[in-house]
XYZ file of N, CA, C and O in Angstrom:
488
model
N -26.051 13.413 -23.870
C -26.594 13.830 -22.590
C -25.459 13.901 -21.585
O -24.844 12.907 -21.263
N -25.191 15.081 -21.088
C -24.065 15.287 -20.181
C -24.411 14.882 -18.746
O -23.580 14.317 -18.048
N -25.619 15.191 -18.297
C -25.991 14.904 -16.916
C -26.484 13.471 -16.766
O -27.169 12.950 -17.628
N -26.142 12.871 -15.647
C -26.626 11.525 -15.351
C -28.092 11.581 -14.963
O -28.567 12.581 -14.449
N -28.769 10.483 -15.189
C -30.159 10.421 -14.765
C -30.257 9.586 -13.485
O -29.512 8.625 -13.295
N -31.177 9.996 -12.624
C -31.363 9.314 -11.341
C -32.091 7.989 -11.541
O -32.612 7.706 -12.624
N -32.168 7.208 -10.477
C -32.900 5.943 -10.548
C -34.383 6.178 -10.869
O -34.980 5.442 -11.649
N -34.967 7.210 -10.268
C -36.374 7.516 -10.532
C -36.560 7.944 -11.989
O -37.501 7.508 -12.660
N -35.671 8.783 -12.478
C -35.740 9.210 -13.872
C -35.548 8.017 -14.807
O -36.185 7.923 -15.853
N -34.704 7.095 -14.410
C -34.465 5.897 -15.215
C -35.752 5.073 -15.342
O -36.047 4.530 -16.413
N -36.522 4.975 -14.268
C -37.790 4.238 -14.331
C -38.723 4.865 -15.361
O -39.395 4.154 -16.123
N -38.750 6.186 -15.407
C -39.575 6.890 -16.401
C -39.046 6.610 -17.808
O -39.814 6.341 -18.737
N -37.729 6.648 -17.963
C -37.129 6.386 -19.273
C -37.463 4.977 -19.751
O -37.758 4.774 -20.930
N -37.434 3.998 -18.860
C -37.756 2.618 -19.252
C -39.166 2.531 -19.829
O -39.392 1.842 -20.827
N -40.104 3.235 -19.213
C -41.476 3.245 -19.724
C -41.502 3.848 -21.123
O -42.135 3.311 -22.035
N -40.800 4.957 -21.306
C -40.812 5.625 -22.600
C -40.023 4.855 -23.654
O -40.392 4.867 -24.833
N -38.953 4.186 -23.268
C -38.226 3.355 -24.230
C -39.121 2.214 -24.718
O -39.038 1.805 -25.866
N -39.959 1.711 -23.846
C -40.821 0.585 -24.213
C -42.014 1.010 -25.067
O -42.487 0.225 -25.889
N -42.480 2.240 -24.879
C -43.736 2.609 -25.528
C -43.877 4.127 -25.616
O -44.540 4.735 -24.784
N -43.249 4.747 -26.587
C -43.337 6.204 -26.750
C -43.913 6.508 -28.117
O -43.814 5.684 -29.026
N -44.507 7.650 -28.267
C -44.673 8.740 -27.302
C -45.837 8.475 -26.351
O -46.783 7.763 -26.690
N -45.738 9.065 -25.175
C -46.770 8.919 -24.149
C -47.029 10.260 -23.471
O -46.126 11.091 -23.375
N -48.234 10.410 -22.947
C -48.550 11.570 -22.118
C -48.046 11.318 -20.701
O -47.736 10.172 -20.329
N -48.010 12.367 -19.896
C -47.615 12.211 -18.490
C -48.569 11.260 -17.775
O -48.131 10.422 -16.971
N -49.859 11.361 -18.067
C -50.837 10.457 -17.448
C -50.549 9.006 -17.797
O -50.615 8.122 -16.934
N -50.220 8.751 -19.060
C -49.925 7.381 -19.487
C -48.667 6.851 -18.809
O -48.613 5.688 -18.401
N -47.650 7.696 -18.693
C -46.420 7.285 -18.001
C -46.752 6.928 -16.556
O -46.325 5.885 -16.050
N -47.523 7.778 -15.888
C -47.896 7.521 -14.486
C -48.670 6.215 -14.360
O -48.436 5.438 -13.426
N -49.585 5.952 -15.284
C -50.364 4.713 -15.251
C -49.462 3.492 -15.409
O -49.633 2.489 -14.717
N -48.510 3.576 -16.321
C -47.620 2.438 -16.559
C -46.670 2.209 -15.379
O -46.197 1.100 -15.176
N -46.402 3.255 -14.615
C -45.531 3.130 -13.446
C -46.292 2.734 -12.179
O -45.666 2.395 -11.174
N -47.610 2.775 -12.231
C -48.424 2.570 -11.025
C -48.161 1.236 -10.332
O -48.198 1.155 -9.103
N -47.880 0.186 -11.100
C -47.639 -1.127 -10.488
C -46.314 -1.191 -9.738
O -46.201 -1.909 -8.741
N -45.325 -0.457 -10.214
C -44.001 -0.553 -9.598
C -43.643 0.635 -8.704
O -42.735 0.535 -7.881
N -44.351 1.750 -8.858
C -44.054 2.954 -8.081
C -45.348 3.526 -7.505
O -46.396 3.395 -8.117
N -45.244 4.185 -6.384
C -46.437 4.822 -5.803
C -46.343 6.336 -5.981
O -46.610 7.096 -5.063
N -45.964 6.764 -7.171
C -45.780 8.181 -7.440
C -47.083 8.826 -7.888
O -47.853 8.243 -8.653
N -47.280 10.060 -7.454
C -48.427 10.838 -7.902
C -48.132 11.400 -9.297
O -46.981 11.429 -9.740
N -49.168 11.883 -9.958
C -48.989 12.496 -11.268
C -48.040 13.697 -11.204
O -47.163 13.822 -12.071
N -48.145 14.575 -10.181
C -47.180 15.684 -10.111
C -45.727 15.208 -9.999
O -44.819 15.830 -10.558
N -45.493 14.104 -9.317
C -44.140 13.554 -9.210
C -43.645 13.109 -10.579
O -42.510 13.405 -10.970
N -44.485 12.410 -11.319
C -44.111 11.956 -12.663
C -43.840 13.163 -13.556
O -42.865 13.186 -14.305
N -44.665 14.197 -13.449
C -44.448 15.402 -14.252
C -43.134 16.087 -13.891
O -42.438 16.603 -14.765
N -42.788 16.078 -12.625
C -41.504 16.643 -12.198
C -40.347 15.857 -12.817
O -39.382 16.437 -13.317
N -40.442 14.533 -12.785
C -39.394 13.697 -13.377
C -39.290 13.930 -14.878
O -38.183 14.020 -15.433
N -40.429 14.058 -15.544
C -40.424 14.342 -16.979
C -39.768 15.699 -17.254
O -38.969 15.834 -18.188
N -40.064 16.679 -16.436
C -39.456 18.013 -16.597
C -37.943 17.957 -16.425
O -37.202 18.599 -17.167
N -37.494 17.195 -15.445
C -36.050 17.060 -15.223
C -35.376 16.399 -16.423
O -34.296 16.804 -16.847
N -36.028 15.369 -16.956
C -35.471 14.678 -18.122
C -35.466 15.576 -19.361
O -34.533 15.510 -20.168
N -36.468 16.420 -19.489
C -36.483 17.400 -20.583
C -35.304 18.359 -20.436
O -34.599 18.643 -21.408
N -35.086 18.850 -19.214
C -33.993 19.797 -18.956
C -32.627 19.163 -19.211
O -31.688 19.854 -19.622
N -32.516 17.875 -18.984
C -31.256 17.162 -19.203
C -31.054 16.776 -20.664
O -30.008 16.251 -21.028
N -32.063 17.000 -21.491
C -31.947 16.662 -22.904
C -32.174 15.196 -23.208
O -31.843 14.734 -24.296
N -32.763 14.471 -22.269
C -33.016 13.047 -22.477
C -34.345 12.800 -23.179
O -34.545 11.741 -23.760
N -35.250 13.782 -23.091
C -36.586 13.655 -23.675
C -36.909 14.850 -24.549
O -36.339 15.924 -24.382
N -37.888 14.644 -25.419
C -38.512 15.736 -26.173
C -39.995 15.693 -25.850
O -40.541 14.624 -25.530
N -40.637 16.845 -25.915
C -42.083 16.926 -25.677
C -42.722 17.669 -26.838
O -42.219 18.710 -27.263
N -43.814 17.103 -27.331
C -44.563 17.735 -28.415
C -45.967 18.026 -27.908
O -46.614 17.144 -27.332
N -46.417 19.240 -28.134
C -47.763 19.614 -27.720
C -48.785 18.898 -28.594
O -48.627 18.814 -29.807
N -49.793 18.358 -27.930
C -50.931 17.753 -28.618
C -52.173 18.260 -27.892
O -52.582 17.698 -26.875
N -52.741 19.339 -28.422
C -53.854 19.967 -27.722
C -53.360 20.573 -26.422
O -52.400 21.333 -26.417
N -54.015 20.190 -25.330
C -53.635 20.732 -24.011
C -52.670 19.827 -23.254
O -52.405 20.047 -22.076
N -52.171 18.816 -23.915
C -51.240 17.898 -23.246
C -49.975 17.760 -24.080
O -49.909 18.213 -25.214
N -48.985 17.113 -23.487
C -47.723 16.879 -24.179
C -47.495 15.392 -24.360
O -47.862 14.591 -23.507
N -46.870 15.060 -25.463
C -46.410 13.701 -25.711
C -44.904 13.687 -25.533
O -44.191 14.526 -26.105
N -44.415 12.748 -24.743
C -42.990 12.650 -24.428
C -42.378 11.472 -25.168
O -42.992 10.415 -25.279
N -41.155 11.680 -25.654
C -40.418 10.599 -26.311
C -38.938 10.747 -25.982
O -38.432 11.859 -25.803
N -38.223 9.628 -25.901
C -36.788 9.678 -25.587
C -35.985 10.280 -26.746
O -36.303 10.056 -27.911
N -34.960 11.020 -26.395
C -34.011 11.526 -27.388
C -32.743 10.689 -27.429
O -31.921 10.859 -28.315
N -32.598 9.818 -26.437
C -31.445 8.913 -26.429
C -31.968 7.480 -26.497
O -32.990 7.154 -25.892
N -31.274 6.663 -27.245
C -31.657 5.253 -27.372
C -31.257 4.498 -26.105
O -30.238 4.808 -25.481
N -32.054 3.513 -25.745
C -31.751 2.708 -24.556
C -30.376 2.043 -24.685
O -29.598 2.015 -23.743
N -30.081 1.525 -25.877
C -28.787 0.850 -26.081
C -27.623 1.810 -25.848
O -26.607 1.430 -25.257
N -27.762 3.050 -26.288
C -26.705 4.046 -26.067
C -26.555 4.356 -24.585
O -25.446 4.496 -24.071
N -27.680 4.470 -23.883
C -27.641 4.741 -22.447
C -26.975 3.589 -21.694
O -26.100 3.803 -20.850
N -27.383 2.364 -22.015
C -26.812 1.183 -21.354
C -25.311 1.102 -21.617
O -24.527 0.832 -20.701
N -24.912 1.357 -22.841
C -23.495 1.321 -23.192
C -22.702 2.353 -22.385
O -21.649 2.041 -21.812
N -23.229 3.566 -22.313
C -22.547 4.637 -21.569
C -22.449 4.300 -20.085
O -21.388 4.450 -19.463
N -23.551 3.868 -19.495
C -23.559 3.559 -18.068
C -22.700 2.338 -17.743
O -22.046 2.297 -16.700
N -22.681 1.354 -18.634
C -21.842 0.168 -18.422
C -20.379 0.555 -18.421
O -19.602 0.134 -17.549
N -19.995 1.368 -19.400
C -18.605 1.824 -19.499
C -18.236 2.638 -18.272
O -17.160 2.489 -17.703
N -19.153 3.486 -17.831
C -18.916 4.328 -16.655
C -18.691 3.468 -15.414
O -17.787 3.721 -14.613
N -19.492 2.414 -15.254
C -19.347 1.500 -14.117
C -17.993 0.804 -14.147
O -17.281 0.765 -13.133
N -17.640 0.263 -15.284
C -16.369 -0.450 -15.411
C -15.199 0.511 -15.169
O -14.246 0.175 -14.464
N -15.279 1.712 -15.713
C -14.216 2.694 -15.514
C -14.088 3.085 -14.046
O -12.986 3.131 -13.497
N -15.228 3.349 -13.421
C -15.220 3.855 -12.046
C -14.818 2.801 -11.024
O -14.038 3.067 -10.108
N -15.326 1.585 -11.176
C -15.097 0.566 -10.149
C -13.968 -0.413 -10.455
O -13.438 -1.040 -9.545
N -13.619 -0.552 -11.749
C -12.660 -1.587 -12.116
C -11.529 -1.068 -13.002
O -10.915 -1.832 -13.747
N -11.271 0.231 -12.921
C -10.150 0.808 -13.648
C -10.242 0.638 -15.155
O -9.227 0.593 -15.838
N -11.444 0.530 -15.672
C -11.633 0.414 -17.111
C -11.444 -0.987 -17.659
O -11.518 -1.197 -18.861
N -11.215 -1.955 -16.775
C -10.989 -3.331 -17.232
C -12.189 -4.207 -16.900
O -12.711 -4.185 -15.794
N -12.591 -4.986 -17.881
C -13.779 -5.820 -17.728
C -13.503 -7.102 -16.926
O -14.356 -7.562 -16.174
N -12.306 -7.657 -17.071
C -12.035 -8.930 -16.404
C -12.166 -8.852 -14.880
O -12.684 -9.798 -14.271
N -11.753 -7.755 -14.213
C -11.981 -7.705 -12.759
C -13.471 -7.697 -12.398
O -13.848 -8.232 -11.354
N -14.313 -7.127 -13.251
C -15.752 -7.160 -12.997
C -16.267 -8.590 -13.048
O -16.988 -9.036 -12.144
N -15.881 -9.322 -14.068
C -16.326 -10.711 -14.205
C -15.783 -11.538 -13.039
O -16.510 -12.356 -12.455
N -14.528 -11.309 -12.674
C -13.941 -12.026 -11.540
C -14.709 -11.716 -10.256
O -14.995 -12.622 -9.456
N -15.047 -10.457 -10.068
C -15.805 -10.059 -8.878
C -17.153 -10.774 -8.837
O -17.551 -11.306 -7.791
N -17.855 -10.788 -9.961
C -19.146 -11.465 -10.008
C -19.004 -12.958 -9.726
O -19.825 -13.551 -9.020
N -17.954 -13.560 -10.269
C -17.726 -14.990 -10.036
C -17.417 -15.256 -8.563
O -17.938 -16.208 -7.975
N -16.598 -14.400 -7.956
C -16.244 -14.576 -6.544
C -17.454 -14.403 -5.632
O -17.532 -15.031 -4.581
N -18.379 -13.545 -6.015
C -19.572 -13.306 -5.209
C -20.677 -14.314 -5.504
O -21.795 -14.171 -5.021
N -20.345 -15.311 -6.333
C -21.295 -16.342 -6.744
C -22.541 -15.736 -7.391
O -23.651 -16.240 -7.246
N -22.325 -14.644 -8.127
C -23.428 -13.983 -8.810
C -23.622 -14.516 -10.225
O -24.562 -14.128 -10.898
N -22.720 -15.399 -10.667
C -22.834 -15.979 -12.005
C -23.396 -17.392 -11.906
O -22.861 -18.234 -11.195
N -24.446 -17.637 -12.629
C -25.018 -18.983 -12.680
C -24.272 -19.786 -13.750
O -23.506 -19.229 -14.547
N -24.516 -21.078 -13.772
C -23.911 -21.922 -14.802
C -24.351 -21.444 -16.184
O -23.567 -21.443 -17.142
N -25.594 -21.012 -16.285
C -26.102 -20.488 -17.558
C -25.365 -19.198 -17.956
O -25.012 -19.018 -19.115
N -25.115 -18.321 -16.970
C -24.354 -17.096 -17.244
C -22.971 -17.431 -17.784
O -22.508 -16.835 -18.763
N -22.317 -18.378 -17.143
C -20.966 -18.767 -17.551
C -20.980 -19.336 -18.965
O -20.129 -18.996 -19.785
N -21.962 -20.167 -19.270
C -22.082 -20.717 -20.630
C -22.284 -19.611 -21.653
O -21.696 -19.630 -22.737
N -23.117 -18.634 -21.318
C -23.361 -17.520 -22.243
C -22.096 -16.682 -22.449
O -21.807 -16.259 -23.568
N -21.348 -16.447 -21.371
C -20.091 -15.699 -21.488
C -19.087 -16.468 -22.339
O -18.417 -15.901 -23.204
N -18.996 -17.782 -22.106
C -18.083 -18.614 -22.912
C -18.445 -18.551 -24.392
O -17.579 -18.417 -25.239
N -19.732 -18.653 -24.688
C -20.195 -18.594 -26.082
C -19.882 -17.242 -26.698
O -19.445 -17.151 -27.855
N -20.088 -16.180 -25.943
C -19.797 -14.844 -26.421
C -18.300 -14.679 -26.711
O -17.905 -14.157 -27.756
N -17.475 -15.147 -25.784
C -16.025 -15.045 -25.979
C -15.576 -15.858 -27.193
O -14.728 -15.405 -27.973
N -16.155 -17.036 -27.342
C -15.829 -17.879 -28.495
C -16.180 -17.159 -29.797
O -15.423 -17.158 -30.756
N -17.363 -16.543 -29.805
C -17.816 -15.806 -30.986
C -16.913 -14.603 -31.271
O -16.586 -14.313 -32.416
N -16.496 -13.914 -30.227
C -15.634 -12.744 -30.387
C -14.236 -13.127 -30.912
O -13.620 -12.346 -31.629
N -13.767 -14.321 -30.536
C -12.455 -14.782 -30.973
C -12.433 -15.133 -32.452
O -11.422 -15.011 -33.108
N -13.561 -15.624 -32.989
C -13.554 -16.067 -34.378
C -13.858 -14.965 -35.358
O -13.993 -13.864 -35.161
C-alpha cells in the first residue's frame, strides 16, 4: 500500500482487522461507541480504503463484504519504521530516550524492555 491511511481510515481498519469480513452497516455499528459517524461517512472511508488498496470488497447480494488486504502487523511495522525514520533519524534509542525523558515509561515498561533486550542478546 503506497498511500498512507488517515486516522479515521485507521479506525475502520481496526474494526476490520478484529472481525472481517463485514458489511458497511456492521462496520458503522462497531464504530458507534467510539465515533459519531453516519453510515455515509463510513461508506466514504471504506471507498477510500478500497481505492488505496487496503481493502477488498466482495458482493453478497445487494451489499458488500469488506476485508483487509494488509495485515495489521505489517501496517504497524511500516508505520513504526516510518515514525522512527521521520522523527529519530532511523535510530530507535533516541525514541526510547525521549519516552524516558518525558516520563512516558512506567516501571513495567522498563522491565518489559529489559526482558526484550535480554532475549534479543541471547
